[in-house]
PDB file of C-alpha atoms in Angstrom:
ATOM      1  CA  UNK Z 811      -0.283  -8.403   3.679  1.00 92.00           C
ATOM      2  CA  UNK Z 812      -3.049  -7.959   0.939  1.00 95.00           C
ATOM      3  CA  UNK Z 813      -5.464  -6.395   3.758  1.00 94.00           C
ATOM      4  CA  UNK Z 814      -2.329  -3.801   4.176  1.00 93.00           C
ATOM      5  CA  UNK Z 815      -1.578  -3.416   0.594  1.00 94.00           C
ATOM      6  CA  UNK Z 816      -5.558  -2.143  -0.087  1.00 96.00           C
ATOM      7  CA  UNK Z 817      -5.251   0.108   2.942  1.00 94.00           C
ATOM      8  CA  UNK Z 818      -6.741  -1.956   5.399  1.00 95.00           C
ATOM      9  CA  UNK Z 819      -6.501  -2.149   9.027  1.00 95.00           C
ATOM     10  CA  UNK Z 820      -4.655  -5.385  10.557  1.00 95.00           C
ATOM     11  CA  UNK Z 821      -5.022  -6.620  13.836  1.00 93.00           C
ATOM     12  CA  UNK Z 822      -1.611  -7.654  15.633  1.00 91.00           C
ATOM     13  CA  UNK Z 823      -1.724  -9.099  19.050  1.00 90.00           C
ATOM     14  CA  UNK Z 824       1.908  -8.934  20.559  1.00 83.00           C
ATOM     15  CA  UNK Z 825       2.622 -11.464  22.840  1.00 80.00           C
ATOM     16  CA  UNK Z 826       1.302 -12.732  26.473  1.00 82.00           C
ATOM     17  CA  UNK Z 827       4.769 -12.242  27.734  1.00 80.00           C
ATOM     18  CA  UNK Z 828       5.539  -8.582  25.729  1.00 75.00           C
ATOM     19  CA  UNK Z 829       2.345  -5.783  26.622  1.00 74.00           C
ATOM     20  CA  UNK Z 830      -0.737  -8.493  25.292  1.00 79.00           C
ATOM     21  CA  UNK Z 831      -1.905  -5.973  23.318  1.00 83.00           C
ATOM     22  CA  UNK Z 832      -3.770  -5.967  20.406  1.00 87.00           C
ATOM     23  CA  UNK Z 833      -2.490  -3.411  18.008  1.00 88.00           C
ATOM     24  CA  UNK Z 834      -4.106  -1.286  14.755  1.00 91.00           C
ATOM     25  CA  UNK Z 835      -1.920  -1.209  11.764  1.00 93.00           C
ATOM     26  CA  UNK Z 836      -2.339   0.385   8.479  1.00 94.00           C
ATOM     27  CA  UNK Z 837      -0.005   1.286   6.027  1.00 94.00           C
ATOM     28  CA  UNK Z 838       1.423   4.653   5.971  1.00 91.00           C
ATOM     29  CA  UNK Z 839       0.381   6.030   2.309  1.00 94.00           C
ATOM     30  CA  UNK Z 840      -2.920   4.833   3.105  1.00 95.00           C
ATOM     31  CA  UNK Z 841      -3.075   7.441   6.246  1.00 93.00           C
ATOM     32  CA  UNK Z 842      -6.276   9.689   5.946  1.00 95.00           C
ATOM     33  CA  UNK Z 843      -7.939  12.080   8.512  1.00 96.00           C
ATOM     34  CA  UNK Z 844     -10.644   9.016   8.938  1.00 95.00           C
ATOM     35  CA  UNK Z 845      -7.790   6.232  10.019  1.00 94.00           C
ATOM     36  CA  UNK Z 846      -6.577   8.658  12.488  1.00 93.00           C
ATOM     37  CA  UNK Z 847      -9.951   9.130  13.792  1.00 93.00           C
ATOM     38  CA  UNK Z 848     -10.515   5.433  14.168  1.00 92.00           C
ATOM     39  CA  UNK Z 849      -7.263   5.122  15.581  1.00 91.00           C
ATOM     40  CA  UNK Z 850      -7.852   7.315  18.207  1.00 91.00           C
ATOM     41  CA  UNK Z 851     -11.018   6.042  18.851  1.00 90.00           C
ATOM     42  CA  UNK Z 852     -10.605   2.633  18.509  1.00 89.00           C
ATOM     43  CA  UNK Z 853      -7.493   2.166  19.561  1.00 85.00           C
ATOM     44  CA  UNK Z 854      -6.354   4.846  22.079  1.00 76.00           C
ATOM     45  CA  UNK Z 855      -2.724   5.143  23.409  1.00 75.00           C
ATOM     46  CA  UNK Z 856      -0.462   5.686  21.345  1.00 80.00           C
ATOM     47  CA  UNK Z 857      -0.267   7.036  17.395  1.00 85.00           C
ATOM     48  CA  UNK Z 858       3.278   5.552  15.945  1.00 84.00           C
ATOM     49  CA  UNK Z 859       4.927   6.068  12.644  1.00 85.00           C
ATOM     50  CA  UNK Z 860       7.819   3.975  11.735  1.00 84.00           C
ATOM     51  CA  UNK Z 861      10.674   5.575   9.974  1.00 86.00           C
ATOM     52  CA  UNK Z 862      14.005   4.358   9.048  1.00 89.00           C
ATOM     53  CA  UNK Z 863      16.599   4.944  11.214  1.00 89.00           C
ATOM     54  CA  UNK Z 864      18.462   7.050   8.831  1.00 94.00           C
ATOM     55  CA  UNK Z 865      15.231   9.137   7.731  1.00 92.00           C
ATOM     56  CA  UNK Z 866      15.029   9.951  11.423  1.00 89.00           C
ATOM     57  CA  UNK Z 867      18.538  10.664  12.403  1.00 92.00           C
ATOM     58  CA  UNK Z 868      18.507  13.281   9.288  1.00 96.00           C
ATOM     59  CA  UNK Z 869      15.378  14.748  10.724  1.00 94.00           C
ATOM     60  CA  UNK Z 870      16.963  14.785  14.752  1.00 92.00           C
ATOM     61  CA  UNK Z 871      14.005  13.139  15.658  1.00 90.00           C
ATOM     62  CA  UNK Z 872      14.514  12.020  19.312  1.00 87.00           C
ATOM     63  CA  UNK Z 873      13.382   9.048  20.910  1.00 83.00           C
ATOM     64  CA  UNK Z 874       9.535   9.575  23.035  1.00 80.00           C
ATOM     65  CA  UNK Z 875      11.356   8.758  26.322  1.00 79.00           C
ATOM     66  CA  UNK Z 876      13.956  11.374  25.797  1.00 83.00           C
ATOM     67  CA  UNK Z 877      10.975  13.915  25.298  1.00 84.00           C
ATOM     68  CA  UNK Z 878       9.792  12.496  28.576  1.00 83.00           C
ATOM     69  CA  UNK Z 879      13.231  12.712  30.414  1.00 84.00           C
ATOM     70  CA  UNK Z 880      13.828  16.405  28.946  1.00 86.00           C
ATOM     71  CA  UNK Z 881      10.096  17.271  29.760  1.00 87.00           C
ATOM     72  CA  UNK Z 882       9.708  15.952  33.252  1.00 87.00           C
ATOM     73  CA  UNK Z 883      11.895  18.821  34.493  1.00 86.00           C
ATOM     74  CA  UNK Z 884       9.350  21.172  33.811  1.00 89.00           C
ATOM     75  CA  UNK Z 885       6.149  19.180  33.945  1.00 87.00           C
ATOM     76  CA  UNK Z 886       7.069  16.275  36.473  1.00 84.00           C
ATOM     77  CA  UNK Z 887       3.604  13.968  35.597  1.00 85.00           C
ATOM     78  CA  UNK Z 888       6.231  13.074  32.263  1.00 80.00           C
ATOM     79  CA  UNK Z 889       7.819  10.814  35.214  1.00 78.00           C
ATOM     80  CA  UNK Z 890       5.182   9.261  35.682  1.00 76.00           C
ATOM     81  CA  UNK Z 891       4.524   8.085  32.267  1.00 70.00           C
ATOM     82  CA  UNK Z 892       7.759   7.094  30.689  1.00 66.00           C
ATOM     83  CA  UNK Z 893       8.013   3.728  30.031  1.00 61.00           C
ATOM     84  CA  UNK Z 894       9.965   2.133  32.692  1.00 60.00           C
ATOM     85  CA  UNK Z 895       8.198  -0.914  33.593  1.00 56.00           C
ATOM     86  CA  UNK Z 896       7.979  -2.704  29.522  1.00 55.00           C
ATOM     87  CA  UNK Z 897      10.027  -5.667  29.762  1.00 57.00           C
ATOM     88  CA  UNK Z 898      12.093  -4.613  26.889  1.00 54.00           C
ATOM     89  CA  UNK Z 899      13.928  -1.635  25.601  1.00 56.00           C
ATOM     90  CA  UNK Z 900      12.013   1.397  25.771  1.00 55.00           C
ATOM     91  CA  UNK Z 901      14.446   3.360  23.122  1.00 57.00           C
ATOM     92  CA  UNK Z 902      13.930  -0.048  20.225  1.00 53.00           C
ATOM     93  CA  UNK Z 903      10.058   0.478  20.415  1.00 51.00           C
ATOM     94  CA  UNK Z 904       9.215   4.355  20.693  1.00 50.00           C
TER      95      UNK Z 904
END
């Protein structure tokens, strides 16, 4: 939590059973053009900010597979990426 606190990438490795992937954290407020760099180059896939439930809903923020679902009718490769193989629920995780 310190490593956090002083804006500090953590390493988080999920679970053998869940995605077993390691993932890059780092607080929000400590965000700069830099941590999205390494981010993308370090980590790759995907770039996720975590928002209350409430913050989003006032915002209408969807969730990424209902981008994909709405998206897939005019670019069908967006079937081919949502997330219908995780072994839990796409909608609690992105």
């Amino acid at each position: 939590m310190d490593q956090l606190r002083q804006g500090r990438f953590v390493l988080v490795y999920d679970n053998d059973n869940r995605e077993g992937e390691t993932d890059l954290i780092i607080a929000a407020q400590h965000i700069t053009p830099d941590s999205i760099k390494r981010m993308r180059k370090d980590g790759g896939g995907l770039i996720v900010l975590m928002v209350d439930y409430i913050i989003a809903e006032s915002f209408q923020l969807p969730y990424l597979t209902e981008l994909y679902d709405k998206a897939s009718n005019f670019y069908p490769v967006f079937k081919e990426v949502a997330a219908n193989d995780i072994p839990y629920d796409s909608k609690s995780s992105f």
